[in-house]
Each structure stands twice: as structure tokens, then as C-alpha cells.
Amino acid sequence: MFLGHFAVGCTALLACGCAAGTPAAPAAAAGAPDRAALAAQVRAELLHSWRAYERYAWGHDELKPLSKTPHDWHGESLLMTPVDTLDTLLLMGLDEEAAEARALIVERLGFDKDVAVKNFEITIRILGGLLSGYQITGDERLLRLAEDLGTRLLPAFDSPTGMPYMYVNLRTGKAHGARTNPAEIGTLLLEFGTLGKLTGKPVFYDKAKRALVALYERRSPLGLVGEEIDVETGAWLSGASHVGGGIDSYYEYLLKCARLFGDTDCARMWRTSRRALNRHLADEAPSGLWYGQVDMTTGERTASEFGALHAFLPGVLALGGDLGRARRLQTSCARMWDLHGIEPEVLDYRAMRVVHPRYPLRPEIVESAYVLHRLTGDPHYLEMGRTFFAGLVAHCRTDAGYTTLEDVVTKRQGDLMPSFFLAETLKYLYLLFAPDATLDLRRVVFNTEAHPLRRTW
Ligand code: DMJ
């Protein structure tokens, strides 16, 4: 049990009278932010979203809020939303809802299914959610589910290089998808490592670490990784180097694995990689500091693009001790958000023009604001969070939860509430605002899906 490390003032927040279905009007636009009121509003929006999931998609992976229908990733459900949301419910003191989610999970979740899953997505969402749920509640059934899942995912690592295939069949163990990317290879060690420590079975740690090191060893002489790699030959298939989708959380895990496990190899790999990012990707533009795209071998700049996924970097730079760059980059991220009142998937930061206009309810920019606020105490980041929350409520709220935007310029809505909206976006907003949230970032490490993991071994 480690809720003590969160010590969120749930009772005070519960007293704020925020009922599901009550549209939130983000608190006072002027003056110092009323943090307790804002946290209570976020909590009410989580409840609004959870109620919609309960009503229209209970037992399925995700909710489609406009059509009010369920969505399953693989034909049969792996309870993506309940597993991803469990620790958010617990953190916000929504004990009844958490108990219902936990009951559903232990009664209905099973992995003996003839489906080929994406190793990365299932690891960060389900393995991560089960492990944090276990650490918070002490419910051994969650750990047993995690161990069963981890065991079924292990054959993904059986490639000639040790880097995992993209897909693995949960029943047969047959793996496929040799063409993959750094994020899918390098974003597994927090979860597999934690599973290894909690079960006393080092195989989980060892396989995921070997994959991470194998990837790192294939970096270019400039110290950069590309966008696509073949796990059978070890050859790069795309040399585009950036910190966006397909690469992003590889860098995040180098630092976070050093922090959670005290792994000195990860610490060294993070330091080398950070130097390479700052030297080759960082780009001083008229619109501020950004991290763009270069060729991994020559270092030649190939695009001035940055987007919602890249916005994890300020938080990671801050955790790594570089508050200067972190603060400047977060200012750029806020500029990206403010351009249309909500951030696009990809922006050309030199032209300040939207390249890919979708917004799938992503959390990264909020996570960075939360980490920066915790580490600097600067109320500016609360203001930022208030702006993000107001944009979400204005453009993404529906009468059945929250939905994606197809276009941040026109605000045309899509029809999906991804599980990470409840696991991450609302959790980080809540933690940013909650006045008594004393979660200690030196002791708790969030996986890339915002599942808090703690070193108990
Ligand atoms: C989440 O599943 C994780 O944060 C992942 O690292 C990136 N994609 C989504 C959120 O944007």
C-alpha cells in the first residue's frame, strides 16, 4: 500500500459538491487559482467520463462518446479503460468506483486469448495498470494477473537481437512485426522490471533491459536513434531522428529506469542521449526553443516539427535536472496549445502552422506542467494547467464523457475516449491542482501511461 505517498486531501475535495453530469466551469479566470476548486472540477470530470463508460461501454476496452457505443481493440475486451483508470479512481478517493473497477478486473480479466496484441500498448496500459493497482491496494490477484500477462508477453523478446517484435499472440506466444521503433522497444523496462522485482523472477527485468541496451548500442555516432528498425537484422529502416511518436518514451524510460531501479547503465545511457538531443535536435527558432527533426547519421535538419507527443520532453528534462531548458520548452508547448486553443498532433514551429490537426486527448503537455510545478513551485504552471483544462472542457466534452478532435482548427469532434485520457490527462490535471497532493517524485515514478510505481524491493 502506498497511498500514503499521495496523501491527497480527498475529503476536502469531496465536500465541493461536484456531481457527475455537472458541466465544469473551470474556476475563476482571474486572480490566484483556487486549487481545491480546480481539483474538484477535474475530479467531477473524471466521474462524468467514468459514468459514461459504465453506462455505454461497461466491460469493453473503450467508449465512443458520440455514438455511445463500445470499442474493443481485438474483438474481445482486455478491459483497457478499467485497468488504466483504477489508480486514478483510487488517487481521487473515488473508492466505490475503484472497488467496482477492481471487482470487474479480478472477475473478468483473463489473458488466455487467441489475439495478437501490441506488446508496447498492452505493457504500458495493462501491465502498468495492474502493477500500480497492486502496489496501491495490496490485492495479490492483481499481481497474479500481471505475472500471467508478463509471462505471455515474454516471447515477443525472442528475436535474434533481443529487441522485441511489435506483436505477440497471448495464447500461442507467436510473435510478429520485425519492423518496429525505439518507443516500442525501449518503453518496457519500468513495467517488466517492476514485475521482475515484485515476483522475484529476474527474467522479466533482464529481457526488457537487454532490449533497451541493444537499441541504445545501435545509436548513430552522433548518439541518436532513428524512427524505425528491424529487430531481426538490427538495421535501421528510417534514420529520421526526433523526440515524437515512435521514439519519445524510449528517452523517457532511460531516465525513469535510472530513477526507479537505481540502474547505473540507464543513467549513463540517459546522460549520453540527453547530450545528443541538446546538441543535434534542440532548435532555437523565433518562436522559442523546440526539439525538431534531423538525420540520425549526418545531423542535418530535416523538419521543424513538434507536436503533442513531443510535449513529454519538458517534464523529462526537468526530472533530469535541466530546469532551464525544461522551462523554455514548456513555454513553447504552451504557445503551441494557445495557437488554436488546443494543441495539434504536429506543428511546424518555424511557420507556426498546423501540420497534423488531430487532438486525441493527449496528456504529455499536462504531465510536463505538473512536473515543472512540483519541481519549481512556480504558479505559472497552475495557470497553464487551467488553460489546458478550460480548452478540454470547451472543445472535447460531450454528454457521454470526452472525445477526440479530428481538427483543432475547426474543432470538429471524433468519436473515441482513449483510456489514457482517464489514466493520464485527468490524473495529471488533478495532481497539478490538488493542494494537498504530497506525492514525492523522488520515490514514485510514473510509467509512460501515468501509472505510479514505487520501489518497494
Ligand atoms: C499514451 O499511451 C502514452 O502516454 C504513450 O507514451 C504515448 N501515447 C499515449 C498518450 O499520448
Coordinates of C-alpha atoms and ligand atoms in Angstrom, one line a residue:
M1 CA 0.0 0.0 0.0
F2 CA 1.4 3.4 -0.8
L3 CA -1.5 5.8 -0.9
G4 CA 0.2 7.5 2.0
H5 CA 2.7 8.8 -0.6
F6 CA -0.1 10.5 -2.4
A7 CA -1.8 11.9 0.7
V8 CA -4.3 13.8 -1.4
G9 CA -6.9 15.8 0.5
C10 CA -9.8 13.7 -0.8
T11 CA -12.2 14.6 2.0
A12 CA -11.9 18.3 1.3
L13 CA -12.4 17.7 -2.4
L14 CA -15.4 15.5 -1.8
A15 CA -17.0 18.4 0.0
C16 CA -17.0 20.5 -3.1
G17 CA -20.4 19.2 -4.3
C18 CA -19.2 18.2 -7.8
A19 CA -21.6 15.7 -9.3
A20 CA -21.1 13.7 -12.4
G21 CA -23.0 15.3 -15.2
T22 CA -22.5 18.8 -13.9
P23 CA -20.5 20.6 -16.7
A24 CA -17.4 22.1 -15.2
A25 CA -16.8 25.8 -15.5
P26 CA -13.0 25.9 -14.8
A27 CA -12.6 28.1 -11.7
A28 CA -12.1 31.8 -11.6
A29 CA -10.5 33.1 -14.8
A30 CA -8.6 35.9 -13.0
G31 CA -6.6 36.0 -9.7
A32 CA -4.8 33.2 -8.0
P33 CA -6.1 29.8 -9.0
D34 CA -8.4 28.2 -6.4
R35 CA -6.6 24.9 -6.5
A36 CA -9.1 23.0 -4.4
A37 CA -11.9 24.1 -6.6
L38 CA -10.0 23.2 -9.8
A39 CA -9.0 19.8 -8.4
A40 CA -12.7 19.1 -7.5
Q41 CA -13.7 20.1 -11.0
V42 CA -11.2 17.7 -12.6
R43 CA -12.5 15.0 -10.3
A44 CA -16.0 15.7 -11.3
E45 CA -15.0 15.4 -15.0
L46 CA -13.3 12.1 -14.3
L47 CA -16.5 10.9 -12.7
H48 CA -18.5 12.2 -15.7
S49 CA -16.3 10.2 -18.0
W50 CA -16.3 7.1 -15.9
R51 CA -20.1 7.2 -15.6
A52 CA -20.4 7.4 -19.4
Y53 CA -18.0 4.4 -19.7
E54 CA -20.1 2.5 -17.1
R55 CA -23.3 3.3 -18.9
Y56 CA -22.4 2.7 -22.6
A57 CA -19.2 0.6 -22.6
W58 CA -19.0 -1.4 -19.3
G59 CA -16.7 -4.4 -19.7
H60 CA -15.3 -3.2 -23.0
D61 CA -12.0 -1.6 -23.8
E62 CA -13.0 2.0 -24.6
L63 CA -16.1 4.2 -25.1
K64 CA -17.0 6.0 -28.3
P65 CA -18.7 9.0 -26.7
L66 CA -20.6 10.4 -29.7
S67 CA -22.2 7.2 -30.9
K68 CA -22.4 6.0 -27.3
T69 CA -21.0 2.6 -28.3
P70 CA -18.2 0.4 -27.0
H71 CA -14.9 -0.1 -28.8
D72 CA -12.7 -3.2 -28.4
W73 CA -9.2 -3.3 -29.7
H74 CA -9.0 -7.0 -30.5
G75 CA -12.6 -8.1 -30.9
E76 CA -12.6 -9.3 -27.3
S77 CA -12.1 -6.9 -24.4
L78 CA -9.0 -6.6 -22.3
L79 CA -10.7 -4.1 -20.0
M80 CA -8.4 -1.4 -21.1
T81 CA -10.3 1.5 -19.6
P82 CA -11.0 -0.1 -16.1
V83 CA -7.4 -1.2 -15.8
D84 CA -6.0 2.1 -17.0
T85 CA -8.3 4.1 -14.7
L86 CA -8.1 2.1 -11.5
D87 CA -5.3 4.0 -9.9
T88 CA -6.8 7.4 -11.0
L89 CA -10.0 6.5 -9.2
L90 CA -8.0 5.5 -6.1
L91 CA -5.9 8.6 -6.2
M92 CA -9.0 10.8 -6.4
G93 CA -10.7 9.0 -3.5
L94 CA -13.4 7.5 -5.6
D95 CA -13.4 4.4 -3.5
E96 CA -16.8 2.9 -4.6
E97 CA -16.0 3.3 -8.3
A98 CA -12.5 1.9 -7.7
A99 CA -14.0 -1.1 -5.9
E100 CA -16.3 -1.8 -8.9
A101 CA -13.4 -1.5 -11.3
R102 CA -11.3 -3.8 -9.3
A103 CA -14.1 -6.4 -9.0
L104 CA -14.6 -6.3 -12.7
I105 CA -10.9 -6.8 -13.3
V106 CA -10.4 -9.7 -11.0
E107 CA -13.6 -11.4 -12.0
R108 CA -13.5 -10.9 -15.8
L109 CA -9.9 -10.2 -16.9
G110 CA -8.1 -13.1 -18.5
F111 CA -5.3 -13.4 -21.0
D112 CA -5.8 -16.8 -22.4
K113 CA -7.0 -15.3 -25.7
D114 CA -6.1 -16.1 -29.3
V115 CA -5.3 -12.5 -30.1
A116 CA -2.1 -10.8 -31.3
V117 CA -1.6 -7.7 -29.2
K118 CA 0.9 -4.8 -29.4
N119 CA 3.5 -5.6 -26.8
F120 CA 4.1 -1.9 -26.0
E121 CA 0.5 -0.8 -25.7
I122 CA -0.5 -3.8 -23.5
T123 CA 2.6 -3.3 -21.4
I124 CA 2.2 0.4 -20.6
R125 CA -1.6 0.3 -20.2
I126 CA -2.5 -3.1 -18.7
L127 CA 0.7 -4.4 -17.2
G128 CA 1.5 -0.9 -15.8
G129 CA -2.1 -0.5 -14.5
L130 CA -2.2 -3.9 -12.8
L131 CA 1.2 -3.3 -11.1
S132 CA 0.3 0.1 -9.8
G133 CA -3.1 -1.2 -8.8
Y134 CA -1.4 -3.9 -6.8
Q135 CA 1.1 -1.6 -5.2
I136 CA -1.7 0.7 -4.1
T137 CA -4.3 -1.9 -2.9
G138 CA -2.1 -4.8 -1.9
D139 CA -4.5 -7.1 -3.8
E140 CA -2.5 -10.1 -4.8
R141 CA -4.9 -11.0 -7.5
L142 CA -3.8 -8.0 -9.5
L143 CA -0.2 -9.1 -9.2
R144 CA -1.1 -12.6 -10.3
L145 CA -2.8 -11.2 -13.4
A146 CA 0.2 -9.1 -14.1
E147 CA 2.5 -12.1 -13.9
D148 CA 0.3 -14.1 -16.2
L149 CA 0.3 -11.3 -18.7
G150 CA 4.0 -10.6 -18.4
T151 CA 4.7 -14.3 -19.0
R152 CA 2.5 -14.4 -22.1
L153 CA 4.3 -11.3 -23.5
L154 CA 7.8 -12.6 -23.0
P155 CA 8.1 -14.5 -26.3
A156 CA 8.0 -11.1 -28.0
F157 CA 11.6 -10.7 -27.0
D158 CA 12.8 -13.9 -28.8
S159 CA 14.3 -12.2 -31.8
P160 CA 18.0 -12.6 -32.9
T161 CA 18.8 -9.2 -31.4
G162 CA 16.8 -9.5 -28.2
M163 CA 14.7 -6.4 -29.3
P164 CA 11.0 -7.3 -29.2
Y165 CA 8.7 -7.9 -32.1
M166 CA 5.8 -5.5 -32.2
Y167 CA 3.1 -8.1 -31.7
V168 CA 2.7 -11.3 -29.7
N169 CA -0.2 -13.7 -29.6
L170 CA -1.4 -14.0 -25.9
R171 CA -2.3 -17.7 -26.3
T172 CA 0.3 -19.2 -28.6
G173 CA 3.2 -16.8 -28.0
K174 CA 3.7 -16.4 -31.7
A175 CA 5.4 -13.1 -32.3
H176 CA 5.5 -11.0 -35.4
G177 CA 6.3 -7.5 -36.6
A178 CA 10.1 -7.3 -37.0
R179 CA 9.7 -3.7 -38.3
T180 CA 9.3 -1.6 -35.2
N181 CA 10.6 1.5 -33.5
P182 CA 12.5 2.7 -30.4
A183 CA 9.4 3.6 -28.4
E184 CA 8.0 0.1 -28.7
I185 CA 11.4 -1.5 -27.9
G186 CA 12.5 0.9 -25.2
T187 CA 9.4 1.5 -23.2
L188 CA 9.1 -1.8 -21.4
L189 CA 11.6 -1.9 -18.6
L190 CA 9.7 0.1 -15.9
E191 CA 6.9 -2.5 -16.1
F192 CA 8.8 -5.7 -16.8
G193 CA 11.4 -4.6 -14.3
T194 CA 8.9 -3.9 -11.6
L195 CA 7.2 -7.2 -12.3
G196 CA 10.6 -9.0 -12.0
K197 CA 11.3 -7.3 -8.7
L198 CA 7.8 -8.0 -7.2
T199 CA 7.7 -11.6 -8.3
G200 CA 11.4 -12.4 -7.6
K201 CA 11.8 -13.5 -11.3
P202 CA 14.7 -11.6 -12.8
V203 CA 13.8 -12.9 -16.4
F204 CA 11.4 -10.0 -16.8
Y205 CA 13.9 -7.3 -15.9
D206 CA 16.7 -9.0 -17.9
K207 CA 14.8 -9.4 -21.2
A208 CA 13.5 -5.8 -21.2
K209 CA 16.8 -4.4 -20.2
R210 CA 18.7 -6.4 -22.9
A211 CA 16.3 -4.9 -25.5
L212 CA 16.9 -1.4 -24.2
V213 CA 20.6 -1.8 -24.3
A214 CA 20.5 -3.5 -27.8
L215 CA 18.7 -0.5 -29.1
Y216 CA 21.0 2.0 -27.4
E217 CA 24.0 0.2 -28.8
R218 CA 22.7 0.8 -32.3
R219 CA 22.6 4.6 -31.9
S220 CA 24.5 6.6 -34.5
P221 CA 28.0 8.1 -34.0
L222 CA 26.1 11.3 -33.1
G223 CA 24.3 9.4 -30.3
L224 CA 20.9 9.5 -32.0
V225 CA 18.4 6.8 -32.8
G226 CA 16.1 6.7 -35.9
E227 CA 12.4 6.1 -36.3
E228 CA 12.3 2.5 -37.5
I229 CA 14.4 -0.5 -37.0
D230 CA 14.3 -4.2 -37.9
V231 CA 14.7 -6.4 -34.8
E232 CA 15.9 -9.4 -36.8
T233 CA 18.8 -7.7 -38.6
G234 CA 19.3 -4.8 -36.3
A235 CA 19.3 -2.5 -39.3
W236 CA 17.8 1.0 -39.3
L237 CA 14.9 1.3 -41.7
S238 CA 14.4 5.1 -41.1
G239 CA 17.0 7.5 -39.9
A240 CA 14.6 10.3 -39.0
S241 CA 15.6 11.3 -35.5
H242 CA 13.3 13.3 -33.2
V243 CA 11.5 13.1 -29.9
G244 CA 8.0 12.5 -31.2
G245 CA 5.8 9.4 -31.8
G246 CA 7.8 6.2 -32.3
I247 CA 10.8 7.4 -30.3
D248 CA 9.6 9.7 -27.4
S249 CA 9.2 7.3 -24.4
Y250 CA 12.5 5.5 -25.2
Y251 CA 14.3 8.6 -23.8
E252 CA 11.7 8.9 -21.0
Y253 CA 12.5 5.4 -19.8
L254 CA 16.3 5.8 -19.9
L255 CA 15.9 8.4 -17.2
K256 CA 13.0 6.9 -15.3
C257 CA 14.5 3.4 -15.1
A258 CA 17.6 5.0 -13.6
R259 CA 15.4 6.7 -11.0
L260 CA 13.2 3.7 -10.2
F261 CA 15.7 0.9 -10.2
G262 CA 18.9 2.9 -9.5
D263 CA 20.2 1.3 -12.7
T264 CA 23.5 3.0 -13.5
D265 CA 23.6 1.7 -17.1
C266 CA 20.3 3.5 -17.7
A267 CA 21.7 6.7 -16.0
R268 CA 24.7 6.6 -18.3
M269 CA 22.6 6.0 -21.4
W270 CA 20.3 8.8 -20.4
R271 CA 23.2 11.3 -20.0
T272 CA 24.7 10.4 -23.3
S273 CA 21.4 10.6 -25.1
R274 CA 20.4 13.9 -23.5
R275 CA 23.7 15.4 -24.7
A276 CA 22.9 14.2 -28.2
L277 CA 19.4 15.6 -28.1
N278 CA 20.6 19.0 -26.9
R279 CA 23.4 19.2 -29.4
H280 CA 21.5 18.0 -32.5
L281 CA 17.8 18.3 -32.1
A282 CA 17.4 21.4 -30.0
D283 CA 16.4 24.3 -32.3
E284 CA 16.4 28.0 -31.4
A285 CA 13.6 29.5 -33.5
P286 CA 12.0 32.9 -33.5
S287 CA 9.1 31.2 -31.7
G288 CA 11.3 29.8 -28.9
L289 CA 13.2 26.6 -28.1
W290 CA 12.0 23.5 -29.8
Y291 CA 13.4 20.0 -30.5
G292 CA 12.9 19.2 -34.2
Q293 CA 13.9 16.5 -36.6
V294 CA 17.4 15.6 -38.0
D295 CA 19.0 12.8 -39.9
M296 CA 20.4 10.4 -37.2
T297 CA 23.7 10.0 -39.1
T298 CA 24.5 13.4 -40.6
G299 CA 22.7 15.6 -38.0
E300 CA 21.3 17.5 -41.0
R301 CA 18.0 19.2 -40.0
T302 CA 15.1 17.6 -42.0
A303 CA 12.0 19.2 -40.4
S304 CA 10.9 21.8 -37.9
E305 CA 8.1 19.8 -36.5
F306 CA 7.0 19.3 -32.9
G307 CA 3.6 18.1 -31.5
A308 CA 1.5 16.8 -28.7
L309 CA 3.6 13.7 -28.2
H310 CA 6.9 15.7 -28.1
A311 CA 5.5 17.6 -25.2
F312 CA 6.6 14.9 -22.7
L313 CA 10.2 16.3 -23.0
P314 CA 10.0 19.4 -20.7
G315 CA 8.9 17.1 -17.9
V316 CA 11.7 14.6 -18.5
L317 CA 14.3 17.4 -18.9
A318 CA 13.1 18.8 -15.6
L319 CA 13.2 15.4 -13.8
G320 CA 16.8 15.1 -15.2
G321 CA 17.8 18.4 -13.6
D322 CA 17.8 20.7 -16.6
L323 CA 15.1 23.2 -15.4
G324 CA 16.4 25.9 -17.7
R325 CA 15.7 24.0 -21.0
A326 CA 12.6 22.4 -19.5
R327 CA 11.0 25.7 -18.7
R328 CA 11.8 27.2 -22.1
L329 CA 10.5 24.2 -23.9
Q330 CA 7.3 24.2 -21.9
T331 CA 6.7 27.8 -22.8
S332 CA 7.0 26.7 -26.5
C333 CA 4.5 23.9 -25.8
A334 CA 2.0 26.4 -24.3
R335 CA 2.4 28.5 -27.4
M336 CA 1.6 25.5 -29.5
W337 CA -1.6 25.0 -27.4
D338 CA -2.6 28.6 -27.5
L339 CA -2.4 28.9 -31.3
H340 CA -5.8 27.3 -31.6
G341 CA -6.9 27.0 -28.0
I342 CA -5.9 23.3 -28.0
E343 CA -2.8 21.6 -29.3
P344 CA -2.4 19.8 -32.7
E345 CA -0.7 16.5 -33.2
V346 CA 2.1 18.2 -35.2
L347 CA 3.0 21.8 -35.7
D348 CA 5.6 23.4 -37.9
Y349 CA 7.2 25.6 -35.3
R350 CA 9.0 27.9 -37.8
A351 CA 5.9 28.7 -39.9
M352 CA 3.7 28.3 -36.7
R353 CA 1.3 26.2 -39.0
V354 CA -0.6 23.1 -38.1
V355 CA 0.8 20.0 -40.0
H356 CA -1.4 17.3 -38.5
P357 CA -4.6 18.8 -37.0
R358 CA -5.9 15.9 -34.7
Y359 CA -6.0 16.1 -30.9
P360 CA -6.6 12.6 -29.4
L361 CA -6.9 13.9 -25.8
R362 CA -3.2 13.5 -25.2
P363 CA -1.7 14.1 -21.7
E364 CA 2.0 14.9 -22.3
I365 CA 1.8 18.7 -22.1
V366 CA -0.1 18.4 -18.8
E367 CA 2.4 16.0 -17.4
S368 CA 5.2 18.4 -18.1
A369 CA 3.2 21.3 -16.4
Y370 CA 2.7 19.0 -13.4
V371 CA 6.3 18.0 -13.1
L372 CA 7.6 21.6 -13.6
H373 CA 5.1 22.9 -11.0
R374 CA 6.2 20.2 -8.5
L375 CA 9.9 21.0 -9.0
T376 CA 9.8 24.8 -9.2
G377 CA 6.7 25.7 -7.2
D378 CA 6.0 28.4 -9.9
P379 CA 2.3 29.2 -10.0
H380 CA 2.6 30.0 -13.7
Y381 CA 2.2 26.2 -14.3
L382 CA -1.1 26.2 -12.5
E383 CA -2.2 28.9 -14.9
M384 CA -1.1 26.8 -17.8
G385 CA -3.0 23.8 -16.4
R386 CA -6.1 26.0 -16.0
T387 CA -5.8 26.9 -19.7
F388 CA -5.4 23.3 -20.8
F389 CA -8.4 22.2 -18.7
A390 CA -10.6 25.0 -20.0
G391 CA -9.7 24.0 -23.6
L392 CA -10.6 20.4 -22.9
V393 CA -13.9 21.3 -21.4
A394 CA -14.8 23.8 -24.1
H395 CA -13.9 21.6 -27.1
C396 CA -13.8 17.9 -26.1
R397 CA -16.6 17.5 -23.5
T398 CA -19.7 15.6 -24.6
D399 CA -22.7 14.4 -22.7
A400 CA -21.1 11.0 -22.6
G401 CA -17.5 11.7 -21.5
Y402 CA -14.8 13.4 -23.5
T403 CA -13.9 12.8 -27.2
T404 CA -11.0 13.4 -29.6
L405 CA -10.8 16.3 -32.1
E406 CA -10.4 15.5 -35.7
D407 CA -9.3 19.1 -36.3
V408 CA -8.1 21.6 -33.7
V409 CA -8.7 24.4 -36.1
T410 CA -12.4 23.7 -36.8
K411 CA -12.9 21.8 -33.5
R412 CA -14.6 19.0 -35.4
Q413 CA -15.0 16.1 -32.9
G414 CA -14.0 12.5 -33.4
D415 CA -15.6 9.6 -31.6
L416 CA -13.3 8.0 -29.1
M417 CA -12.4 8.4 -25.4
P418 CA -8.9 6.7 -25.3
S419 CA -8.2 5.0 -22.0
F420 CA -5.2 7.3 -21.5
F421 CA -7.5 10.3 -21.1
L422 CA -8.6 8.8 -17.8
A423 CA -5.3 7.2 -16.9
E424 CA -3.2 10.3 -17.7
T425 CA -4.7 13.5 -18.8
L426 CA -7.2 13.9 -16.0
K427 CA -4.8 12.3 -13.4
Y428 CA -2.0 14.8 -14.1
L429 CA -4.5 17.8 -14.1
Y430 CA -5.8 16.6 -10.8
L431 CA -2.3 16.1 -9.3
L432 CA -1.3 19.5 -10.6
F433 CA -4.2 21.3 -8.9
A434 CA -4.8 19.2 -5.7
P435 CA -3.4 21.4 -3.0
D436 CA -2.5 18.6 -0.6
A437 CA -1.1 16.2 -3.1
T438 CA 2.2 15.4 -1.5
L439 CA 3.3 12.7 -3.9
D440 CA 7.1 12.6 -3.7
L441 CA 8.6 12.5 -7.2
R442 CA 11.9 11.1 -5.7
R443 CA 10.1 8.0 -4.6
V444 CA 7.4 7.5 -7.1
V445 CA 8.0 7.1 -10.9
F446 CA 5.2 7.3 -13.4
N447 CA 5.3 4.9 -16.3
T448 CA 4.5 6.5 -19.6
E449 CA 0.8 5.8 -19.1
A450 CA 0.9 7.7 -15.7
H451 CA 0.8 4.5 -13.6
P452 CA 2.7 5.4 -10.4
L453 CA 5.3 2.8 -9.5
R454 CA 7.2 2.7 -6.3
R455 CA 10.4 0.9 -5.3
T456 CA 9.3 -1.5 -2.6
W457 CA 12.0 -4.0 -3.1
Ligands
DMJ1 C1 -0.1 7.0 -24.1 O1 -0.5 5.7 -24.4 C2 1.3 7.1 -23.6 O2 1.5 8.3 -22.9 C3 2.3 6.9 -24.6 O3 3.6 7.2 -24.2 C4 2.1 7.8 -25.8 N1 0.7 7.8 -26.3 C5 -0.3 7.9 -25.3 C6 -0.7 9.3 -24.9 O4 -0.5 10.3 -25.8

